[in-house]
PDB file of N, CA and C in Angstrom:
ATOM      1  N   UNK A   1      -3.047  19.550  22.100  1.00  0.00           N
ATOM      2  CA  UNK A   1      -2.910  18.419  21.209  1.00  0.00           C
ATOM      3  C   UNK A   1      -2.827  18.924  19.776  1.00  0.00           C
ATOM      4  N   UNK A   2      -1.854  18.401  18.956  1.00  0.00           N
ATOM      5  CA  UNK A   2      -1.701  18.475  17.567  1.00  0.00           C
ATOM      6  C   UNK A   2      -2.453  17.830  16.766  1.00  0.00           C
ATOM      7  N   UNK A   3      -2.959  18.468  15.970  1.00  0.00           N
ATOM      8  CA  UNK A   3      -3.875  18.108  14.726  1.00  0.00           C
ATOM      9  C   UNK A   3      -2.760  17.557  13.489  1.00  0.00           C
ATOM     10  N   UNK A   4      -2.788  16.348  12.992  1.00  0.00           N
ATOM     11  CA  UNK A   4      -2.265  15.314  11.910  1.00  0.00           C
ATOM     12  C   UNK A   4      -2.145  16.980  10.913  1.00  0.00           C
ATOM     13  N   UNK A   5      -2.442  17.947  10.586  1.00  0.00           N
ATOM     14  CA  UNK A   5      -2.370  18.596   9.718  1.00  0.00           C
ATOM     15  C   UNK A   5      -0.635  19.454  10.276  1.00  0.00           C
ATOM     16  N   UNK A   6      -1.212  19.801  11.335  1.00  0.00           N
ATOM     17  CA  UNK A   6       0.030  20.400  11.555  1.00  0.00           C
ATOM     18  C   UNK A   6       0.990  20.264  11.919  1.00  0.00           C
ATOM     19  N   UNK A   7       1.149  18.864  12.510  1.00  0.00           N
ATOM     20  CA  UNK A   7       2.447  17.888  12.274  1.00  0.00           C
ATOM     21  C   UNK A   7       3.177  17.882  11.221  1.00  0.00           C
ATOM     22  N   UNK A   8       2.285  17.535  10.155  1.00  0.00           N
ATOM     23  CA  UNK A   8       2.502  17.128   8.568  1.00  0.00           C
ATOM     24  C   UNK A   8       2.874  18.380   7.938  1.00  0.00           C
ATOM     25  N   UNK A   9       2.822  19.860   8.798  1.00  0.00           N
ATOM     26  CA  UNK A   9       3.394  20.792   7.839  1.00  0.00           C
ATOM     27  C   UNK A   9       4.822  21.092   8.639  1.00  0.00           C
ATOM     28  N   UNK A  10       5.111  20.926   9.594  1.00  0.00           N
ATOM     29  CA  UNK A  10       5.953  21.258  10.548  1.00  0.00           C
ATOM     30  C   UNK A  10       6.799  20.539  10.023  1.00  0.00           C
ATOM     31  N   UNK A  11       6.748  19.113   9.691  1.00  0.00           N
ATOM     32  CA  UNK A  11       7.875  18.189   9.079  1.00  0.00           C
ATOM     33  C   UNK A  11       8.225  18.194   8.086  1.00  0.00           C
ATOM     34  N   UNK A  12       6.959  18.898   6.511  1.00  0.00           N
ATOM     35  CA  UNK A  12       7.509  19.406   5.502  1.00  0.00           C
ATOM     36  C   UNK A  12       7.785  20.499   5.727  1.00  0.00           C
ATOM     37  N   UNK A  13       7.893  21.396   6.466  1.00  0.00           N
ATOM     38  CA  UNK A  13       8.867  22.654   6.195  1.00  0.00           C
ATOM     39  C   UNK A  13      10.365  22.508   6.813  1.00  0.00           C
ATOM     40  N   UNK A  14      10.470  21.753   7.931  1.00  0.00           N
ATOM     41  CA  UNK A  14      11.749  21.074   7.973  1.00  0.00           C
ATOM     42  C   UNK A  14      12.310  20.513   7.114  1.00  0.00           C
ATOM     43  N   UNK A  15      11.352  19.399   6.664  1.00  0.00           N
ATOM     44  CA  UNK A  15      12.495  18.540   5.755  1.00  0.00           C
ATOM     45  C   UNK A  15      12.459  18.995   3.875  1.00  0.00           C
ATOM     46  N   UNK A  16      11.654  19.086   3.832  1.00  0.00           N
ATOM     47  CA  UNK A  16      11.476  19.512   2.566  1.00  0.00           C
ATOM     48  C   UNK A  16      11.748  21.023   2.234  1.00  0.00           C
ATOM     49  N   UNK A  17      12.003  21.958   2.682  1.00  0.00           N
ATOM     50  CA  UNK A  17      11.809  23.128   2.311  1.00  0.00           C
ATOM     51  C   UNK A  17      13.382  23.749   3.116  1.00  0.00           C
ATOM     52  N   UNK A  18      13.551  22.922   4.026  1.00  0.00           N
ATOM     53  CA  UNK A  18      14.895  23.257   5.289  1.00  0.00           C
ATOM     54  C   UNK A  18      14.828  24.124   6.111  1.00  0.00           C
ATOM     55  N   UNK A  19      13.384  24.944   6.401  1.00  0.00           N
ATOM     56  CA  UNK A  19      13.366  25.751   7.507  1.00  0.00           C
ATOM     57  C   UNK A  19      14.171  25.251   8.938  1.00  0.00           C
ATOM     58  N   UNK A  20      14.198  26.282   9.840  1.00  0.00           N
ATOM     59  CA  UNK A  20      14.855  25.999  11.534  1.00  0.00           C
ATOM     60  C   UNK A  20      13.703  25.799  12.261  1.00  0.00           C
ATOM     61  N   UNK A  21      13.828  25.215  13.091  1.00  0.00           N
ATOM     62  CA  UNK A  21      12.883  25.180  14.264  1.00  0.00           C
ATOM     63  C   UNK A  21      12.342  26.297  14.673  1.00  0.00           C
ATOM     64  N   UNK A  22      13.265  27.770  14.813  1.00  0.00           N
ATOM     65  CA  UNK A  22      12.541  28.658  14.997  1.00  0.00           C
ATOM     66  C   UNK A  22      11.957  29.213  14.286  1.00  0.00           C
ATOM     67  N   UNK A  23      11.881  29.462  13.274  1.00  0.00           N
ATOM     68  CA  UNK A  23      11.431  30.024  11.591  1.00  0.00           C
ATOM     69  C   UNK A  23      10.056  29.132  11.658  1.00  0.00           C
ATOM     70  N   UNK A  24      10.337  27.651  11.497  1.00  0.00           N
ATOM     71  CA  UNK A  24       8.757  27.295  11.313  1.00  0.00           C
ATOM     72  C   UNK A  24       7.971  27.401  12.778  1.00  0.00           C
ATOM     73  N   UNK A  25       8.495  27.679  14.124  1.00  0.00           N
ATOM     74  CA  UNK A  25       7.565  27.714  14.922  1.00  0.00           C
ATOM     75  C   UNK A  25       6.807  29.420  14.800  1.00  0.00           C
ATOM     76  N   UNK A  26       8.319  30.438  14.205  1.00  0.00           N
ATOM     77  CA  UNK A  26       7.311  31.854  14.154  1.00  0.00           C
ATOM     78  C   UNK A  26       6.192  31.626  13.333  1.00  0.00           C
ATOM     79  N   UNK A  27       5.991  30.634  12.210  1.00  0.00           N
ATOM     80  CA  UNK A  27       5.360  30.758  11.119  1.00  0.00           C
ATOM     81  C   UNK A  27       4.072  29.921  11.007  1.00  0.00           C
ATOM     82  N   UNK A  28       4.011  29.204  12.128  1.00  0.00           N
ATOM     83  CA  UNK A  28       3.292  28.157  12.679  1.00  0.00           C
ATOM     84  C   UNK A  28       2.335  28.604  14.016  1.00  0.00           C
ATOM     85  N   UNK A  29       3.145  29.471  14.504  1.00  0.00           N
ATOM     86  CA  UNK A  29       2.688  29.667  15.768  1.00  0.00           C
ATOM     87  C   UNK A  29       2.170  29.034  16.988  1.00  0.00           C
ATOM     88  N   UNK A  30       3.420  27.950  16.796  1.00  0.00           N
ATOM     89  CA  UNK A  30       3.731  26.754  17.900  1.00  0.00           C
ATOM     90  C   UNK A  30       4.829  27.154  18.573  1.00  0.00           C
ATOM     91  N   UNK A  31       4.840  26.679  20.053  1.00  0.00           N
ATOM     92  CA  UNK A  31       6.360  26.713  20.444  1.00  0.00           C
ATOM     93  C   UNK A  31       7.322  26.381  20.268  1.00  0.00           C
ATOM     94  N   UNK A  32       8.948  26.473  19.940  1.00  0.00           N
ATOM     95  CA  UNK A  32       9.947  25.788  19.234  1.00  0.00           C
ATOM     96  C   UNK A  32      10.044  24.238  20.048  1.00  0.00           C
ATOM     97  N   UNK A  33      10.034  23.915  21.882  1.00  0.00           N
ATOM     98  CA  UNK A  33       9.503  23.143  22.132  1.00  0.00           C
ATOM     99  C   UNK A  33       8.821  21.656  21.245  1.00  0.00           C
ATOM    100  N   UNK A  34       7.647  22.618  20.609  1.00  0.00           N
ATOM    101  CA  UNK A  34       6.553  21.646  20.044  1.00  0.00           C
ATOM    102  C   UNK A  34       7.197  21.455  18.857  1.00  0.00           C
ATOM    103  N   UNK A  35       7.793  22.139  18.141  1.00  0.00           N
ATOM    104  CA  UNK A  35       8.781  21.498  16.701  1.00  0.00           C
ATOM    105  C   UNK A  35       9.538  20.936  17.072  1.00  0.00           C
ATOM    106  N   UNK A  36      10.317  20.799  18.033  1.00  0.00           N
ATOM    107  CA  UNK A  36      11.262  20.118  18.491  1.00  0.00           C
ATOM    108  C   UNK A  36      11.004  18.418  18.786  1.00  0.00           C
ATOM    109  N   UNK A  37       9.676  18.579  19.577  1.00  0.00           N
ATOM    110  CA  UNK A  37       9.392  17.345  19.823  1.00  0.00           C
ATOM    111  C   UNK A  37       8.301  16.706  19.017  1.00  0.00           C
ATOM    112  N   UNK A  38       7.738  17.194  17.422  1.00  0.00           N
ATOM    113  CA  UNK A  38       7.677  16.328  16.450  1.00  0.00           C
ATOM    114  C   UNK A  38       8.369  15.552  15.491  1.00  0.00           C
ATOM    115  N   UNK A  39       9.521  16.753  15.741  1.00  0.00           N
ATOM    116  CA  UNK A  39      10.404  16.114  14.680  1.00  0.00           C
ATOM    117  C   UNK A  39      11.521  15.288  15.394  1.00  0.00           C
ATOM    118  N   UNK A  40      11.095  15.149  16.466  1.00  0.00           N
ATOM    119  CA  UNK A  40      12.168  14.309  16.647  1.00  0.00           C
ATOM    120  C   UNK A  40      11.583  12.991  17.473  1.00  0.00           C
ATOM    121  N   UNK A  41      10.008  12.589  17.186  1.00  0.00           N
ATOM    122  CA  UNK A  41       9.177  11.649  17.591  1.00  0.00           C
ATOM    123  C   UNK A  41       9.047  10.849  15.962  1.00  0.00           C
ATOM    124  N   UNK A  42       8.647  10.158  15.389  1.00  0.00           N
ATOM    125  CA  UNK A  42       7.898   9.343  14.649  1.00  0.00           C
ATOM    126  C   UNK A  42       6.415   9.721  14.919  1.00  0.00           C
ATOM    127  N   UNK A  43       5.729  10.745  14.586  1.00  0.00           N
ATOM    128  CA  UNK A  43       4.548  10.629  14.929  1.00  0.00           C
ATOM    129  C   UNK A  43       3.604  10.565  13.741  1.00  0.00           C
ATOM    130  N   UNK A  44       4.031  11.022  12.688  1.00  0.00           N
ATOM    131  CA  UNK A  44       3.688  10.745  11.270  1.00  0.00           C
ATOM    132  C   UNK A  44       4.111  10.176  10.315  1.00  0.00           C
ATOM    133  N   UNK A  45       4.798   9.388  10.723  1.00  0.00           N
ATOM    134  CA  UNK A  45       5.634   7.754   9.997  1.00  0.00           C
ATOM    135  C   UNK A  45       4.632   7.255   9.264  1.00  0.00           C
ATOM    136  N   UNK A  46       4.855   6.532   8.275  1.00  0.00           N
ATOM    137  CA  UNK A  46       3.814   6.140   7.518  1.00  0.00           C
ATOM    138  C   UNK A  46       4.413   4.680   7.741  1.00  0.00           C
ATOM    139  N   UNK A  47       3.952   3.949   8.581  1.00  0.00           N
ATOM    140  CA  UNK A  47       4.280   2.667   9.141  1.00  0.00           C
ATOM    141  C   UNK A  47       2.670   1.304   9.521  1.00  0.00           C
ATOM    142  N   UNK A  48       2.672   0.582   8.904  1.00  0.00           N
ATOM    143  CA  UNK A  48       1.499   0.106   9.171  1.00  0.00           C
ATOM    144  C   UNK A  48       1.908  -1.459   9.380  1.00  0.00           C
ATOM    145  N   UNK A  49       1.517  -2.015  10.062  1.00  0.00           N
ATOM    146  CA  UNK A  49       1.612  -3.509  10.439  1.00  0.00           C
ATOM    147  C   UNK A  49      -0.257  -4.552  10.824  1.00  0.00           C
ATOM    148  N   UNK A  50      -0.522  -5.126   9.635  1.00  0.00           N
ATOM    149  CA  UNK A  50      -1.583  -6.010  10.452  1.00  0.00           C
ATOM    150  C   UNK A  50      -1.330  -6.987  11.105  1.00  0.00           C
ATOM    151  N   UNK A  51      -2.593  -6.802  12.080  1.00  0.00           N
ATOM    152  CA  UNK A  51      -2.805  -8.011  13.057  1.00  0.00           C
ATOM    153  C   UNK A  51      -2.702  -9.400  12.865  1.00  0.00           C
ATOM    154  N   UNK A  52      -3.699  -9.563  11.665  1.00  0.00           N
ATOM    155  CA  UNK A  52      -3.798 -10.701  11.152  1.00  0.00           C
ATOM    156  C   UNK A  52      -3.752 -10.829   9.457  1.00  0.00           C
ATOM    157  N   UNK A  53      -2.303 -11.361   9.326  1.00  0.00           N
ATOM    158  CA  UNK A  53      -2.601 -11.707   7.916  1.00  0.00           C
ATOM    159  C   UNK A  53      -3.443 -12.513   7.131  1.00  0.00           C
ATOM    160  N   UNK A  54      -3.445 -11.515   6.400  1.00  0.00           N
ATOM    161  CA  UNK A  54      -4.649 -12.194   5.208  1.00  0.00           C
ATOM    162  C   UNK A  54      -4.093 -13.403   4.389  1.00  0.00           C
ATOM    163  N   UNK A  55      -4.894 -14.088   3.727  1.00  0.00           N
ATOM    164  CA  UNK A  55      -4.273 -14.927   2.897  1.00  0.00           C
ATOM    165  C   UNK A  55      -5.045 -14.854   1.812  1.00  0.00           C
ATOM    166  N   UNK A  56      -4.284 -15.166   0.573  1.00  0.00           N
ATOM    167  CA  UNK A  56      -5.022 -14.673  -0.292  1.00  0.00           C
ATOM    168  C   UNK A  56      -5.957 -15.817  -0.673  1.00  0.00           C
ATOM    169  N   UNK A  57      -7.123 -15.650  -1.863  1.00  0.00           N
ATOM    170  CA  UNK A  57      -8.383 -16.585  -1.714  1.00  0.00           C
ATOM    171  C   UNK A  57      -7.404 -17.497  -3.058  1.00  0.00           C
ATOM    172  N   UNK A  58      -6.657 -16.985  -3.896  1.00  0.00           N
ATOM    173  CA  UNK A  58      -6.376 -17.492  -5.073  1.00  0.00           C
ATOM    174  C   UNK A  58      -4.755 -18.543  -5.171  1.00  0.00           C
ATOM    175  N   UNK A  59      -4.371 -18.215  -3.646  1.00  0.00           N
ATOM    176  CA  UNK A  59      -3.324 -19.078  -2.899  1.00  0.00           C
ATOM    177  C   UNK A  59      -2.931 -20.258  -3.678  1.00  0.00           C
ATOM    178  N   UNK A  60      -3.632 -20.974  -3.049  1.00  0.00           N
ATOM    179  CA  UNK A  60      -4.135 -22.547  -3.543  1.00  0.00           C
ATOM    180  C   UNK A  60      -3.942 -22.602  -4.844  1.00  0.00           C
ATOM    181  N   UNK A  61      -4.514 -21.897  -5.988  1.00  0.00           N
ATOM    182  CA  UNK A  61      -4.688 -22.471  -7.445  1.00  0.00           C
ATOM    183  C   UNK A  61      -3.668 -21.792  -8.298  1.00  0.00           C
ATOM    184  N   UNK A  62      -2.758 -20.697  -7.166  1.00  0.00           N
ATOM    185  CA  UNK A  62      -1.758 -20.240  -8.243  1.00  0.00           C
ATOM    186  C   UNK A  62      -0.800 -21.066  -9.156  1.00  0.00           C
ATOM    187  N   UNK A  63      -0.852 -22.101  -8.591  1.00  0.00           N
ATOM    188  CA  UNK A  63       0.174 -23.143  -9.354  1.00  0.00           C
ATOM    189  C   UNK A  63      -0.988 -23.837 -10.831  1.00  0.00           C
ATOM    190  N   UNK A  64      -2.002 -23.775 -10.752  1.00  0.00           N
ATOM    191  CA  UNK A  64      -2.885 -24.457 -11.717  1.00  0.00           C
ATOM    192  C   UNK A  64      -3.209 -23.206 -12.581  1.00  0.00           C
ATOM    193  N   UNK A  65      -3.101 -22.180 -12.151  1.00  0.00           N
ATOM    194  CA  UNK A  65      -3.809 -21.246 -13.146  1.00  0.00           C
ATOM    195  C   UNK A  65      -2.200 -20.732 -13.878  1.00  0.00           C
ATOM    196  N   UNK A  66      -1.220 -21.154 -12.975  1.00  0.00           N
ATOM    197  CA  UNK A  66       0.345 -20.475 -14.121  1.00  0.00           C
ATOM    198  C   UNK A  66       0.352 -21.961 -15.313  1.00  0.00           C
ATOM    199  N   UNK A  67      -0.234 -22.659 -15.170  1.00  0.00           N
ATOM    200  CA  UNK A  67       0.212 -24.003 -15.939  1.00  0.00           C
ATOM    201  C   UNK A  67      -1.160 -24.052 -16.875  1.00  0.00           C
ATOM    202  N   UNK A  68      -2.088 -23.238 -16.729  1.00  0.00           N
ATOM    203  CA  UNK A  68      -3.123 -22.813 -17.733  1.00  0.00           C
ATOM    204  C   UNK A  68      -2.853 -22.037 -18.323  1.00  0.00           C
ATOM    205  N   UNK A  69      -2.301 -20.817 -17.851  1.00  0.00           N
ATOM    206  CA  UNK A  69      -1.721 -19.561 -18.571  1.00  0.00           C
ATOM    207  C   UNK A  69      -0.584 -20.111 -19.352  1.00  0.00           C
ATOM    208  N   UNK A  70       0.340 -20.749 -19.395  1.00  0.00           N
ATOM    209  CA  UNK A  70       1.593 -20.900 -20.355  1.00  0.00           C
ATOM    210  C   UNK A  70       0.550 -22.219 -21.288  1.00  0.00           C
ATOM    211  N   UNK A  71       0.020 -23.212 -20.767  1.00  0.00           N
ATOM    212  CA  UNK A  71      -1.026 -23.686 -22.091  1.00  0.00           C
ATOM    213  C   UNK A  71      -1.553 -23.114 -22.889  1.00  0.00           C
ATOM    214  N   UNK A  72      -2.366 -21.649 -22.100  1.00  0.00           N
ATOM    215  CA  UNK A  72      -3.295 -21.340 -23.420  1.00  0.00           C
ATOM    216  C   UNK A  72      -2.109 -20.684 -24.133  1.00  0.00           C
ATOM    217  N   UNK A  73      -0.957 -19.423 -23.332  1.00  0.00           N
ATOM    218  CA  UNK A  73      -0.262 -18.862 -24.600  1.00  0.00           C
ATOM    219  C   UNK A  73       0.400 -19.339 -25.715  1.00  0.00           C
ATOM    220  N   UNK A  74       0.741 -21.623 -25.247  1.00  0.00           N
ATOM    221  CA  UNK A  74       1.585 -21.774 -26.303  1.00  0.00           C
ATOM    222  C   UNK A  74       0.299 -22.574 -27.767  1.00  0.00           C
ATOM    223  N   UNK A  75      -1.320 -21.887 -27.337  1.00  0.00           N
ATOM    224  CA  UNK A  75      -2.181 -22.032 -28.488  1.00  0.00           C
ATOM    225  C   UNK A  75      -2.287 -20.791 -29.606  1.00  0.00           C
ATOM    226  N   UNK A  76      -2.869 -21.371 -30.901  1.00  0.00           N
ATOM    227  CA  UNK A  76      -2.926 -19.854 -31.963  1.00  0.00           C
ATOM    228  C   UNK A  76      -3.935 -19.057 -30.770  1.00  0.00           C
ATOM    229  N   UNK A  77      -3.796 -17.785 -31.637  1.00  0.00           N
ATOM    230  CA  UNK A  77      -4.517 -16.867 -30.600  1.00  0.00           C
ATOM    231  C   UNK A  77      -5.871 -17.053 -31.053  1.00  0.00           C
ATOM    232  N   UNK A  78      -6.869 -18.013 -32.395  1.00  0.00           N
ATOM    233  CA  UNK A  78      -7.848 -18.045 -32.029  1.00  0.00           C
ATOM    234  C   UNK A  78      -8.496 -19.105 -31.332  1.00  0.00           C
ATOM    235  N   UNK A  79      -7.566 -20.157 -30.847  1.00  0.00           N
ATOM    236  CA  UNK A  79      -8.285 -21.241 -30.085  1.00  0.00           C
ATOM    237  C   UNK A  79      -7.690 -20.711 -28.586  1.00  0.00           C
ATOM    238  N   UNK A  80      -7.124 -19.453 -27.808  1.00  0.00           N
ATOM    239  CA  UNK A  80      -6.909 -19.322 -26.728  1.00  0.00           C
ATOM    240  C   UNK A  80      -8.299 -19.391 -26.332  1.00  0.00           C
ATOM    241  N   UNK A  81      -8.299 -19.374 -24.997  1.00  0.00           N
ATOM    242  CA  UNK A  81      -9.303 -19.120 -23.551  1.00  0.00           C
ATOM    243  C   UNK A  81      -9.491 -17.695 -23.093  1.00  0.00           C
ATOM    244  N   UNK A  82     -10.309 -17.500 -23.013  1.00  0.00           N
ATOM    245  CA  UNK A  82     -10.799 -16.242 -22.289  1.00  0.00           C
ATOM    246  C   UNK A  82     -10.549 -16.088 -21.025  1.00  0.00           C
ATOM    247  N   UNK A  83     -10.522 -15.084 -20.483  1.00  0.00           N
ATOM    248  CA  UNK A  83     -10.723 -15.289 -18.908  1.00  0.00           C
ATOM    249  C   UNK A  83     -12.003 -15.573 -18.428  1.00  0.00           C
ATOM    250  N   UNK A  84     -13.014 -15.709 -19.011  1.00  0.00           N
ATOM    251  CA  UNK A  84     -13.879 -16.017 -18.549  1.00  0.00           C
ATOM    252  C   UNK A  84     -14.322 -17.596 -18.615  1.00  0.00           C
ATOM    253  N   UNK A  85     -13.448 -18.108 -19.540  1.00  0.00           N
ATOM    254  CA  UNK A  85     -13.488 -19.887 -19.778  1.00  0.00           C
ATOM    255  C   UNK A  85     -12.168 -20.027 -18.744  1.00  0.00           C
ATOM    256  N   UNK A  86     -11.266 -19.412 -18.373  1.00  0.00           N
ATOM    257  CA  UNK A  86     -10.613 -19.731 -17.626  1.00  0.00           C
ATOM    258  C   UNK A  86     -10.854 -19.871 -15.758  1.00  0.00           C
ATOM    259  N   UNK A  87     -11.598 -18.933 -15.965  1.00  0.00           N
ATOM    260  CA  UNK A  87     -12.436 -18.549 -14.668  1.00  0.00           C
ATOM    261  C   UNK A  87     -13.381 -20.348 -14.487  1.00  0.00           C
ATOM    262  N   UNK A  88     -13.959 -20.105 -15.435  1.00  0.00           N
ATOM    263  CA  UNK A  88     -14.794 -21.494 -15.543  1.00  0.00           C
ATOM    264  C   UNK A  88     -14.123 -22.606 -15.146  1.00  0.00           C
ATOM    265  N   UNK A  89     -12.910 -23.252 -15.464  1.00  0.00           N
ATOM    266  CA  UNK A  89     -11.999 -23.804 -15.586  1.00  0.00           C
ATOM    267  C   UNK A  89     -11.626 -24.494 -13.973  1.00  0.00           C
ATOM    268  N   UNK A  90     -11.359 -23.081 -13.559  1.00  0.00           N
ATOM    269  CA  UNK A  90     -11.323 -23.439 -12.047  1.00  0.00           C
ATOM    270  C   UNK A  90     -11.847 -23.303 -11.216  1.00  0.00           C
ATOM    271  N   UNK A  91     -13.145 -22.771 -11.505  1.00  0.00           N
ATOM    272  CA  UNK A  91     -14.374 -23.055 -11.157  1.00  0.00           C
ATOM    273  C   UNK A  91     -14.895 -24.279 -10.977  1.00  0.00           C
ATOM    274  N   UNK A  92     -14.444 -25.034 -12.209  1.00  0.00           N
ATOM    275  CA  UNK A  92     -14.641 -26.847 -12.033  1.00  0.00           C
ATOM    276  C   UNK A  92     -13.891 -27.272 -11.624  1.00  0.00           C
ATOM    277  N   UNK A  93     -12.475 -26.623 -11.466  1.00  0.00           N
ATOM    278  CA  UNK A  93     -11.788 -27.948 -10.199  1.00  0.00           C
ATOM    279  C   UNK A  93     -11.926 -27.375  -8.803  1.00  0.00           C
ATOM    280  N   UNK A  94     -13.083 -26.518  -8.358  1.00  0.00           N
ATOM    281  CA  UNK A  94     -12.740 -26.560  -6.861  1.00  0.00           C
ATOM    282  C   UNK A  94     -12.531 -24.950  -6.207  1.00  0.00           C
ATOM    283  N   UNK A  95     -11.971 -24.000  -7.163  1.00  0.00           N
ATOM    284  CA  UNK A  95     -12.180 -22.969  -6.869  1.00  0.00           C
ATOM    285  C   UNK A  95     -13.256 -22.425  -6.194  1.00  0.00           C
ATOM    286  N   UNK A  96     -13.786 -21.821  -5.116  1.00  0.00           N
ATOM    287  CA  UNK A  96     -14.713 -20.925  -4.704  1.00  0.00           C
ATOM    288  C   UNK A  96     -14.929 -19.610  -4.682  1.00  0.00           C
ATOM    289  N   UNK A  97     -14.057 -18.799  -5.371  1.00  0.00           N
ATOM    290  CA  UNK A  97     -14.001 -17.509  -5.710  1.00  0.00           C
ATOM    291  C   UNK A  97     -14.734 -16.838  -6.571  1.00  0.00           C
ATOM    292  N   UNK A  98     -14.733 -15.566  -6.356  1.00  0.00           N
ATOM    293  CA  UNK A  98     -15.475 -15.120  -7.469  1.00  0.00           C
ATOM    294  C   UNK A  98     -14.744 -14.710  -8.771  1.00  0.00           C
TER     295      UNK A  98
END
């Protein structure tokens, strides 16, 4: 069994560097075989899929907090809102977030 390390060098010296199959197996000291059949598997694909999507907690109020944000920017900048009065804000209508 192959160790994630030596997959990951077998495929950068192929692809990145352009060694042969036989060159990185002398240098590796794997069988050409075993280069053969990493690189030509997906076995270190960087591919991820969840189960269950998440949703985000701030979903819901994105439409109230873009229509706060273009309010406060069209105030002088010393009567804007903080984020922390903004936080407040929707905090009082209903938000449960932190």
């Amino acid at each position: 069994m192959l160790i994630v390390e030596t997959i990951g060098r077998i495929r950068r010296e192929s692809l990145v560097k352009g060694k042969g199959i036989r060159e990185i197996a002398r240098d590796l000291g794997v069988s050409r075989n075993t280069v053969r059949k990493v690189l030509r598997s997906g076995a270190t694909a960087f591919d991820y899929e969840r189960t269950v999507l998440r949703r985000p907690q701030l979903g819901q109020w994105v439409g109230e907090l873009d229509r706060m944000l273009l309010a406060n920017e069209a105030k002088a900048a010393r009567e804007r809102l903080t984020l922390i009065r903004i936080h407040e804000a929707l905090r009082a209508l209903g938000y449960a977030g932190s």
